[in-house]
Amino acid sequence: MKSETITFKKSVNSKLQKSKKNYTIEIFRLISAVLVVAIHTKPFFDINFHFGILFQVITNVAVPFFFCISGYFISMKLREKENYIKNYSIKILKLYVFWSIVYFAYDFLYERIYKKDYDFWYAIASYLRQSIFSGSHFHLWFLPSLICAVILLNYFIKRNVSLKMISIISIGLFILGLIGHPEEYYRLFINGYGQNIINIYNKIFITTRNGLFFAFPMVFLGYYLGINKEKYKSYKYKKILFSLLICLILSCIEIYFSRHLGAENIRLEMNIFLPLSMYYLMILIIKDPLNKYHNKIVDLDLSLGIYVIHGIFLIFIPKFMKILEMNNSSTINFILVLIFSMITTILLKFLVKKKKFVIIKNFI
């Protein structure tokens, strides 16, 4: 009888935990992971250039979403755990170190020593600079940026800085990031002394798409929405969707405008309408948990695995396509990278579940 009662309690607790889970977030995590693969493979340009541009505008929301949702969860977890930010930062740092080691042979030995034939000490300095400011491997930049943003947010929270003041600071940082980004068109409007400052900054720090100018404003946006969660429940779906659609259309117009000015960046990952797009998208996501739509694919929680693993297939699949004399199609590359990343993630999770490869449990 006692064991039946314990079993019943466990069943009830698991159901309660499941009901608290926001499946809209889980579903969009998976979608965003797919969009991150699309960012790096640029599909559909080989089919139709304009559709390719449109799809790239949609992919723009993927990385900011991961930043925003981190801020959103911080607003929730801080009420329960005082040291949540510290523990969360350590967790992300471990994740970054682990996957930096995985990609080390390619980023250091192949790219710097073999391919570019750098002097050994210069190769080390170059690798460390990139690891700190823009990611040890090109897609891992998200992790150190997130750590930086979370630590900065924690600094403001601990000093009781008002939400209004943090909002002003984050907007100001994002605007500076727009102006200073080396691949965007905004810097075309800055001349003379201002341009010299931007050039010096980029020579040292490489980019403004980092923890300070990009990640922090997005993390704070998610935190702000989490603090004011109840306020957005009364918002109408049609108005939110319409506002989001308008922001995405304006982003498309901005991209075409930037190309007219000679900008080479076809995606414009930092654009004027991105924060507004994320504002409406996040409201849409946190407004309704959609728990009745959960399924086994979402429960597999593949988003992190796809994100960290797909970099491996970005290296090798184009090479195999070339060897096999396959059509050099960005769309085929996207599909293959995505499929192999998903299969590898599922396989690794299966091995972890069977206690065969426990070391990677916290890294996928």
PDB file of C-alpha atoms in Angstrom, residues 76-82:
ATOM      1  CA  MET A  76      11.706  32.793 -13.391  1.00  0.00           C
ATOM      2  CA  LYS A  77      14.550  30.905 -11.681  1.00  0.00           C
ATOM      3  CA  LEU A  78      15.925  33.811  -9.640  1.00  0.00           C
ATOM      4  CA  ARG A  79      12.764  33.687  -7.535  1.00  0.00           C
ATOM      5  CA  GLU A  80      13.538  30.067  -6.611  1.00  0.00           C
ATOM      6  CA  LYS A  81      17.363  29.936  -6.568  1.00  0.00           C
ATOM      7  CA  GLU A  82      19.514  32.822  -5.395  1.00  0.00           C
TER       8      GLU A  82
END
